[in-house]
Short mmCIF file of C-alpha atoms and ligand atoms in Angstrom, two decimals:
data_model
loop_
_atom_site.label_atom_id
_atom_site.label_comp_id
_atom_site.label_asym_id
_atom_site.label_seq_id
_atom_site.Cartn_x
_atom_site.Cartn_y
_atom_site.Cartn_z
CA UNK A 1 10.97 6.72 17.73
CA UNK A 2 7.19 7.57 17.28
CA UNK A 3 4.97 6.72 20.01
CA UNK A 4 1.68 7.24 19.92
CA UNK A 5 -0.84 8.63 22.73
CA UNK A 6 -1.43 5.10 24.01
CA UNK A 7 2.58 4.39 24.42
CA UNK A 8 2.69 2.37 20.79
CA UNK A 9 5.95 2.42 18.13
CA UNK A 10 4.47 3.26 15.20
CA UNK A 11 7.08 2.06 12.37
CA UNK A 12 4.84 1.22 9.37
CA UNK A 13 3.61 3.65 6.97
CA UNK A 14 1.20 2.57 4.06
CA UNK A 15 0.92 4.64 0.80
CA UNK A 16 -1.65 5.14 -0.96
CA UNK A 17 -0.22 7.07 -4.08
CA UNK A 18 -3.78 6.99 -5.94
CA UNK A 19 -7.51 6.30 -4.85
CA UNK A 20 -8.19 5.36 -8.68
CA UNK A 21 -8.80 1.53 -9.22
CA UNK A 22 -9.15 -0.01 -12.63
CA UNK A 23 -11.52 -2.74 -10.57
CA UNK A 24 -14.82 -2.20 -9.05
CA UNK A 25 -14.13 -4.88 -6.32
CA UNK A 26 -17.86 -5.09 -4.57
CA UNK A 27 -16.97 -5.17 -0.94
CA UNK A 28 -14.86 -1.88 -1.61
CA UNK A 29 -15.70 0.56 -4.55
CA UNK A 30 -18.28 -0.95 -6.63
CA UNK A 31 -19.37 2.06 -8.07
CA UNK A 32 -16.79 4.72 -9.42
CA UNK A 33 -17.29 7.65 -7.22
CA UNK A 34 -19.19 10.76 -8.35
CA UNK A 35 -16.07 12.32 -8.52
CA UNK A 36 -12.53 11.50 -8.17
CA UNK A 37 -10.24 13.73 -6.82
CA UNK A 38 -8.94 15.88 -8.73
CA UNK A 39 -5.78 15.06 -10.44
CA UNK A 40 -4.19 18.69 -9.58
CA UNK A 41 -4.61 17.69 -5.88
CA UNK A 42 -2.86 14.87 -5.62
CA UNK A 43 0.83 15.15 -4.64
CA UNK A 44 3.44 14.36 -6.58
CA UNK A 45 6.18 11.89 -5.98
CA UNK A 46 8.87 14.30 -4.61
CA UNK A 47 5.97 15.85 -2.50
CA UNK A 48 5.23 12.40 -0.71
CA UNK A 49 8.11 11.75 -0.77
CA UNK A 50 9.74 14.51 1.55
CA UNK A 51 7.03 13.12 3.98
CA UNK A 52 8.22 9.76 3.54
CA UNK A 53 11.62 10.75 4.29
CA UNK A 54 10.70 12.47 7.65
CA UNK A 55 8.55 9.90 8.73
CA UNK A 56 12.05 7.37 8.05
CA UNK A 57 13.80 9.55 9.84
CA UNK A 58 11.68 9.62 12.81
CA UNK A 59 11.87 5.83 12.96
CA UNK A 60 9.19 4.22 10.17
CA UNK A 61 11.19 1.18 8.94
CA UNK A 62 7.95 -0.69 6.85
CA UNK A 63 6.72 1.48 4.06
CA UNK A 64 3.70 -0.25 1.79
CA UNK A 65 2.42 1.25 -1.41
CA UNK A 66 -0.86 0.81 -1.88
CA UNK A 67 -4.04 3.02 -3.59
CA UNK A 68 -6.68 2.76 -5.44
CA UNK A 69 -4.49 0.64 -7.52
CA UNK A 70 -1.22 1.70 -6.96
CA UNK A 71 0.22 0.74 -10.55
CA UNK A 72 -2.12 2.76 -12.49
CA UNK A 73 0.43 5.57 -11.38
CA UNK A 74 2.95 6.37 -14.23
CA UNK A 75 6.69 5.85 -13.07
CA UNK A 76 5.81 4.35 -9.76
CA UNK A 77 9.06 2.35 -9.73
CA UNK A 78 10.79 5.66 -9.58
CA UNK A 79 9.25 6.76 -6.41
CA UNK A 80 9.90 3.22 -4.74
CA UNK A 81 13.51 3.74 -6.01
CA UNK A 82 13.67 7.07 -4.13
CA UNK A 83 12.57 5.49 -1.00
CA UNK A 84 15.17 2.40 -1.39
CA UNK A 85 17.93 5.01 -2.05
CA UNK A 86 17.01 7.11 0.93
CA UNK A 87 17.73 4.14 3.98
CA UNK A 88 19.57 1.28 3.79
CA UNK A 89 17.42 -2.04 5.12
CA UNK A 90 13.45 -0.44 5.06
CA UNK A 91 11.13 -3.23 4.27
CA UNK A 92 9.20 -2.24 1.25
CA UNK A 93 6.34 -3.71 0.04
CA UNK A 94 3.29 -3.07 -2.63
CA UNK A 95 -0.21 -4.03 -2.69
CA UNK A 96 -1.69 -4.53 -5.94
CA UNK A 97 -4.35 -6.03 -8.03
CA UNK A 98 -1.78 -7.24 -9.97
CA UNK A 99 -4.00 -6.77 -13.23
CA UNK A 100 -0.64 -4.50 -14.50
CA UNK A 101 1.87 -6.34 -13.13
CA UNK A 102 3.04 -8.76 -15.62
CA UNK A 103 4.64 -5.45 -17.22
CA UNK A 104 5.80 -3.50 -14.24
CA UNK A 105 7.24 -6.46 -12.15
CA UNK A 106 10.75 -6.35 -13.40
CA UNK A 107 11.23 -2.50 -12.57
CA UNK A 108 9.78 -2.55 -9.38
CA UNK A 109 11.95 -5.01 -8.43
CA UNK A 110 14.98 -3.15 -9.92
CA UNK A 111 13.86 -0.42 -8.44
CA UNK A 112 14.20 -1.88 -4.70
CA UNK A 113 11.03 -3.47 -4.10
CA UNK A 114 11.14 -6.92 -2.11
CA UNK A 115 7.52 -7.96 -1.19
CA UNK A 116 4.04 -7.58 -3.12
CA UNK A 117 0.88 -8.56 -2.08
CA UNK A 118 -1.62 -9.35 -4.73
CA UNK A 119 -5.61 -9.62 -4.27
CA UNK A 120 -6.47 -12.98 -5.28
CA UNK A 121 -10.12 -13.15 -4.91
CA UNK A 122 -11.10 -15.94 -7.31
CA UNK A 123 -9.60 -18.35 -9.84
CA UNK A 124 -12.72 -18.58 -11.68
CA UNK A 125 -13.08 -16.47 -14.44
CA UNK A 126 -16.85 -15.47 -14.12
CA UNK A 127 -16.73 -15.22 -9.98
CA UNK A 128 -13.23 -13.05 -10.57
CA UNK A 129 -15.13 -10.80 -13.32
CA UNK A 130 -18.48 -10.50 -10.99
CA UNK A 131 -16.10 -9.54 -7.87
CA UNK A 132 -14.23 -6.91 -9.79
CA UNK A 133 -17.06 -6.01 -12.49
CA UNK A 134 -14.59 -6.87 -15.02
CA UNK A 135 -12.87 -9.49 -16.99
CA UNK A 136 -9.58 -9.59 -14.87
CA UNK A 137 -8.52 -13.26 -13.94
CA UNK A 138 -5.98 -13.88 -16.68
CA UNK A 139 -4.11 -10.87 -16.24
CA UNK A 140 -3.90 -11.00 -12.48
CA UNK A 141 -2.42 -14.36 -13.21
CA UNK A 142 -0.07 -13.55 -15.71
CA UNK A 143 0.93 -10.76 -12.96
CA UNK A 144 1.53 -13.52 -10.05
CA UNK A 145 3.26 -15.59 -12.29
CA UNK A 146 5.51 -12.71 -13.13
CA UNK A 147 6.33 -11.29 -10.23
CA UNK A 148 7.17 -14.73 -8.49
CA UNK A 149 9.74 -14.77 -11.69
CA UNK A 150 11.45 -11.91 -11.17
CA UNK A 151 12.04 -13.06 -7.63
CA UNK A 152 9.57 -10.93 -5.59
CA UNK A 153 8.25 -12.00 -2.43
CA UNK A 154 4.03 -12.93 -3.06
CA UNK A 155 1.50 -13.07 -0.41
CA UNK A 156 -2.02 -13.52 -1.29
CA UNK A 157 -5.15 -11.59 -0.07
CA UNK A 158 -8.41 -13.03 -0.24
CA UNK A 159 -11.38 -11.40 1.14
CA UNK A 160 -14.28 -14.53 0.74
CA UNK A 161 -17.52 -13.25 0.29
CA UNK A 162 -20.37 -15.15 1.22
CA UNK A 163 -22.27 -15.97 -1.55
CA UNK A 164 -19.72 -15.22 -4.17
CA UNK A 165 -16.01 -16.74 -3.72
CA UNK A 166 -17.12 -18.34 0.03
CA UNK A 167 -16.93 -21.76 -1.83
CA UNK A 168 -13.36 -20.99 -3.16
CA UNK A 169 -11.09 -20.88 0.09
CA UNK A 170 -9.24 -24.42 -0.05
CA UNK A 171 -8.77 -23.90 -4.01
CA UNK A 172 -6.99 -20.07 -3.92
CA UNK A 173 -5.26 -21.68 -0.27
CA UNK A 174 -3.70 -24.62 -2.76
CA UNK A 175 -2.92 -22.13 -5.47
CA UNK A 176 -1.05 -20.07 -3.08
CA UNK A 177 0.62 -23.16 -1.49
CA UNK A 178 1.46 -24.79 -4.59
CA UNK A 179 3.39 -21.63 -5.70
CA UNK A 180 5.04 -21.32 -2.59
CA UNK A 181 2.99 -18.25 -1.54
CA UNK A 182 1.35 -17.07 1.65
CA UNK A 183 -2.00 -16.46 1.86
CA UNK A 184 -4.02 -14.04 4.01
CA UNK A 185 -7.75 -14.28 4.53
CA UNK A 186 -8.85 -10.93 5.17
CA UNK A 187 -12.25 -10.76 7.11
CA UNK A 188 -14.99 -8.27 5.16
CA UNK A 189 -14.92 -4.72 6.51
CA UNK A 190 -18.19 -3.45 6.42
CA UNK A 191 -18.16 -0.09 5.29
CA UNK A 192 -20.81 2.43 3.24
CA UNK A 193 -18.81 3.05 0.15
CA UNK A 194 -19.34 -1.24 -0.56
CA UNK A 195 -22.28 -2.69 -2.07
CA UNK A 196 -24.86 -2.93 0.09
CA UNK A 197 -26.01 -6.59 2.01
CA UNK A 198 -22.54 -7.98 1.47
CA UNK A 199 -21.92 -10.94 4.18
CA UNK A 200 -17.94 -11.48 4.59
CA UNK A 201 -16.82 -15.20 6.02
CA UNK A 202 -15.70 -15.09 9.52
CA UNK A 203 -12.56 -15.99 10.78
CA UNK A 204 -14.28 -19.35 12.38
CA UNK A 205 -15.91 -20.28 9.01
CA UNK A 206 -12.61 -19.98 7.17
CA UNK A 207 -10.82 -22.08 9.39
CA UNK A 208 -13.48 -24.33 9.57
CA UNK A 209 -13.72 -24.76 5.59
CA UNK A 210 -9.55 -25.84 5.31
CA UNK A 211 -10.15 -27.61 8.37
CA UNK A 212 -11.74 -29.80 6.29
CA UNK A 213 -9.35 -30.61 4.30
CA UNK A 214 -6.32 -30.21 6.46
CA UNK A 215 -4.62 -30.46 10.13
CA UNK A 216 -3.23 -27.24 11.12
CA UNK A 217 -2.38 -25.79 14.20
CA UNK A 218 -2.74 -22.05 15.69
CA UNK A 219 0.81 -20.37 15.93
CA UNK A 220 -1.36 -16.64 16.85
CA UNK A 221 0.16 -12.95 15.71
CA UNK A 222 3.52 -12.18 15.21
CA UNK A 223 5.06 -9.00 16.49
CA UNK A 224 2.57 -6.33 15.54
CA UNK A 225 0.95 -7.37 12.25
CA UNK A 226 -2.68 -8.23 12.20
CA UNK A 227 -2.83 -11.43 10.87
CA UNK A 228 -3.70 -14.67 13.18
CA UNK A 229 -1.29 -17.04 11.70
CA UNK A 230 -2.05 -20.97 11.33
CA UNK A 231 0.43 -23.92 10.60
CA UNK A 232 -0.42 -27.05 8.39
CA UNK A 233 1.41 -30.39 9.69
CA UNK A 234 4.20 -29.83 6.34
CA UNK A 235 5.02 -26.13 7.48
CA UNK A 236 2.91 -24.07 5.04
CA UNK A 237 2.03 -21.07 6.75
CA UNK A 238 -1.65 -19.55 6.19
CA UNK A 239 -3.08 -16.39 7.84
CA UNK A 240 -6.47 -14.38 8.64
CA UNK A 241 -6.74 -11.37 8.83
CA UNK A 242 -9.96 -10.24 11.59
CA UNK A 243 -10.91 -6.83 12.09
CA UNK A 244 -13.92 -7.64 14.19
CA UNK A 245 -12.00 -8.87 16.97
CA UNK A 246 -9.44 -5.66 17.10
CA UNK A 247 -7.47 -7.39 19.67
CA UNK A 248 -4.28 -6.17 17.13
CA UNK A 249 -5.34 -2.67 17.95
CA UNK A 250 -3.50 -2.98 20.90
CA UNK A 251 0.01 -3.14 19.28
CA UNK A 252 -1.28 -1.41 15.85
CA UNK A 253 1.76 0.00 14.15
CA UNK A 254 0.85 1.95 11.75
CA UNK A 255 -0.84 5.03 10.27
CA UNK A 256 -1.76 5.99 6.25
CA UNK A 257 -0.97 8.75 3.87
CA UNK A 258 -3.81 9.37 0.99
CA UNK A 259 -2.35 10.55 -2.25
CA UNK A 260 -3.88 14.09 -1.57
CA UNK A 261 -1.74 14.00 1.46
CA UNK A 262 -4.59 13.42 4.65
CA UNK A 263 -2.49 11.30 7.30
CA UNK A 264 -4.98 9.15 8.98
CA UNK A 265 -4.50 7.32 12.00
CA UNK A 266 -6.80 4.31 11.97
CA UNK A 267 -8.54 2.85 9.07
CA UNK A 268 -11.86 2.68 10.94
CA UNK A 269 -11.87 6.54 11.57
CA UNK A 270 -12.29 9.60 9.42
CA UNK A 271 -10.39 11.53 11.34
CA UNK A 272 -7.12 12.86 9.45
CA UNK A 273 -4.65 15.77 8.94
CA UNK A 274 -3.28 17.47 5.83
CA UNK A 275 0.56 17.47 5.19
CA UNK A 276 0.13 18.90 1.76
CA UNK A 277 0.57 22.31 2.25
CA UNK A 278 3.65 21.54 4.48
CA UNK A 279 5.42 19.25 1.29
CA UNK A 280 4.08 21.42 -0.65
CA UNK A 281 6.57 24.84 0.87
CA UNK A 282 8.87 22.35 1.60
CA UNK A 283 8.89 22.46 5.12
CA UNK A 284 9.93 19.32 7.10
CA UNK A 285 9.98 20.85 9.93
CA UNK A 286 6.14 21.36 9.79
CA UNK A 287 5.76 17.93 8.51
CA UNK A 288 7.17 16.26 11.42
CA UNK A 289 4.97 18.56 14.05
CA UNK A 290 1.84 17.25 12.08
CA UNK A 291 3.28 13.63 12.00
CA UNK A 292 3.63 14.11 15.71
CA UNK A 293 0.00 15.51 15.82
CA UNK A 294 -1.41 12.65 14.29
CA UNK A 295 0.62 10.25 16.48
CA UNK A 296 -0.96 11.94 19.63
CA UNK A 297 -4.76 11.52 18.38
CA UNK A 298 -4.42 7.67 16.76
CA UNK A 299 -7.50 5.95 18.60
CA UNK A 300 -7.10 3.19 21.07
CA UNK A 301 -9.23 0.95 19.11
CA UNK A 302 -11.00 0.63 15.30
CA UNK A 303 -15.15 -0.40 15.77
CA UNK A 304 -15.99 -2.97 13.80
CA UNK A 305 -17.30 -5.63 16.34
CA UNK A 306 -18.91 -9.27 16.23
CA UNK A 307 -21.94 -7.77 17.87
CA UNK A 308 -25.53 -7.98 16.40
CA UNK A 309 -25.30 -4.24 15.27
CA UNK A 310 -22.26 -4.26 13.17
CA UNK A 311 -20.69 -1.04 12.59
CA UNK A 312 -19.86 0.06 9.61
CA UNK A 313 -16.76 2.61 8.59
CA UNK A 314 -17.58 5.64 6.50
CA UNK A 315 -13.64 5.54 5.19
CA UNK A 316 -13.33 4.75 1.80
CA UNK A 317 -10.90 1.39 1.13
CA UNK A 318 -9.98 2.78 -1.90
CA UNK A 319 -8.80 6.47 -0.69
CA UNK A 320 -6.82 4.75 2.52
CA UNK A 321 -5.04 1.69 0.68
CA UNK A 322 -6.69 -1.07 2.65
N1 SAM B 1 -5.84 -2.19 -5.58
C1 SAM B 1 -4.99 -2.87 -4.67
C2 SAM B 1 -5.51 -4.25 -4.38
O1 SAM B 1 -6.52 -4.65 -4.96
O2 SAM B 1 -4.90 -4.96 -3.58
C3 SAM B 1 -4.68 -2.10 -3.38
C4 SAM B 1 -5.81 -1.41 -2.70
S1 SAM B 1 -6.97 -2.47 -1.92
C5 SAM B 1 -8.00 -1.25 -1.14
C6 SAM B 1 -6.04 -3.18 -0.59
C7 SAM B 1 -6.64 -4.40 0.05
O3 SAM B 1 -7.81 -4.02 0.73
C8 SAM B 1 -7.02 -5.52 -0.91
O4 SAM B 1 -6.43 -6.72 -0.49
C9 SAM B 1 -8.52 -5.60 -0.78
O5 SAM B 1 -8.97 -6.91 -0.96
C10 SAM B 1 -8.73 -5.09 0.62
N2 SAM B 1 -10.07 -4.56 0.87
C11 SAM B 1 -10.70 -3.56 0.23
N3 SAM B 1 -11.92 -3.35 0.73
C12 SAM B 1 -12.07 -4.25 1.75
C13 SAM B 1 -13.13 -4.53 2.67
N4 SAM B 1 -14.25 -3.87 2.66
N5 SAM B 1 -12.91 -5.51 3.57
C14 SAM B 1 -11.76 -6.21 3.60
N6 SAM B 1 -10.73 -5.98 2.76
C15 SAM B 1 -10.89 -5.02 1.84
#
């Protein structure tokens, strides 16, 4: 088991296997970076995935690849395949854009995968394209449609956007239902590397909005996972996800590998350690002592808040996976 300083199980481990996005989403990386990280410094597959093997073996049973844009990595359904083939039962999951999925949804799913979340953001073509400074609404719905074919579990993310997408909630809520997707409202996370003056929706003003619309009832968080889950009167299932509230940091599960191999213990912080030189020689052992490490200094709490002065994160979205 791996506990944490303040007496958590920590069981989840998200991926991020690149910080490179072909999107320029405006609430998380609307400008590339001056630089990217180099590509020699990123690890390779077999290098994350010794870690990911000691961190199963110590007890994470949830493992979520995420980036950057986590399919813009060549052979990525071989790494999920040597996760599936190391441990029988791990819940394994992607989150994606899903602008390349239509192609790569078939392997992954081969390849072990069971669950993908895909940012749905918009279903109009102009709002999509001004939220990811591209053209990108057709392909990310050829890549739902896909993936729902080849029998992979969906769950939308929406992150509404006052100003932008704020008037779209009910219609990408209907899309999802209509599909027979869930849906997760993620609160906006203010942080420096976004575009400045952004105004997310709160969770109040999204339920408000489908309130409108529809009776639902509050069923709260399940087990450890962030989301405050709400129940329409036919048994759809609809969630939102608020970091301002950070009443889920009391029963947070989880910590993040970069693809340059920082471990970071809350998403709010930019505190990490390095377990590349450790995969790098090979060396479990040393891999599990820094895992430990990490465990020991994960924060009791993340600091965005509801307050007037809203704090902002420094952590890039797009190096930690989301
Ligand atoms: N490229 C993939 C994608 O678009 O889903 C995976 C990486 S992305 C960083 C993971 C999730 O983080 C997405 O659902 C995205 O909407 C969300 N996200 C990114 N920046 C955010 C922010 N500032 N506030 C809230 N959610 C954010």
């Amino acid at each position: 088991m791996l506990i944490d300083g303040f007496g958590r199980n920590v069981t989840y481990l998200r991926v991020s296997v690149t910080e490179r996005c072909n999107f320029r989403c405006q609430y998380c990386m609307p400008e590339k970076p001056f630089s990217w990280v180099p590509k020699e410094n990123l690890l390779s597959f077999e290098e994350l995935f010794l870690f990911v093997k000691v961190a199963i073996d110590e007890g994470i049973t949830k493992i979520r690849i995420t980036g950057g844009e986590p399919l813009l990595r060549t052979d990525l359904d071989k790494f999920i395949e040597m996760i599936n083939n190391h441990k029988n039962g791990l819940d394994l999951a992607l989150t994606t854009n899903g602008f390349l999925l239509k192609d790569a949804a078939q392997k992954l799913k081969n390849a072990g995968l069971q669950r993908v979340n895909i940012s749905l953001d918009s279903l109009k073509q102009d709002v999509a394209g001004k939220m990811a400074q591209k053209n990108v609404l057709v392909k990310v719905q050829a890549g739902i449609e896909e993936a729902l074919k080849v029998g992979l579990e969906v769950k939308i993310n929406m992150v509404p956007i006052k100003g932008i997408n704020d008037t779209e909630v009910l219609d990408v809520l209907e899309y999802a239902k209509a599909r027979g997707m869930s849906i997760r409202f993620i609160e906006y996370m203010e942080n420096t590397h976004a575009k400045e003056k952004l105004k997310g929706l709160g969770a109040k003003e999204v339920q408000d909005i489908i309130a409108t619309k529809y009776h639902f009832k509050a069923i709260g968080r399940v087990g450890p996972s962030p989301a405050h889950l709400f129940e329409f009167d036919d048994g759809y299932v609809f969630g939102i996800i608020d970091p301002h509230k950070h009443d889920f940091c009391q029963d947070c599960n989880r910590i993040r590998l970069t693809a340059e191999g920082m471990l970071i213990p809350c998403l709010y912080f930019d505190e990490a350690m390095s377990i590349s030189n450790a995969v790098q020689t090979k060396n479990s052992e040393s891999a599990s002592a820094i895992l430990k490490r990490v465990l020991y200094t994960k924060p009791e709490k993340n600091l965005w808040s509801h307050d007037a002065i809203n704090q902002s994160s420094t952590r890039a979205f797009y190096q930690t996976g989301g």
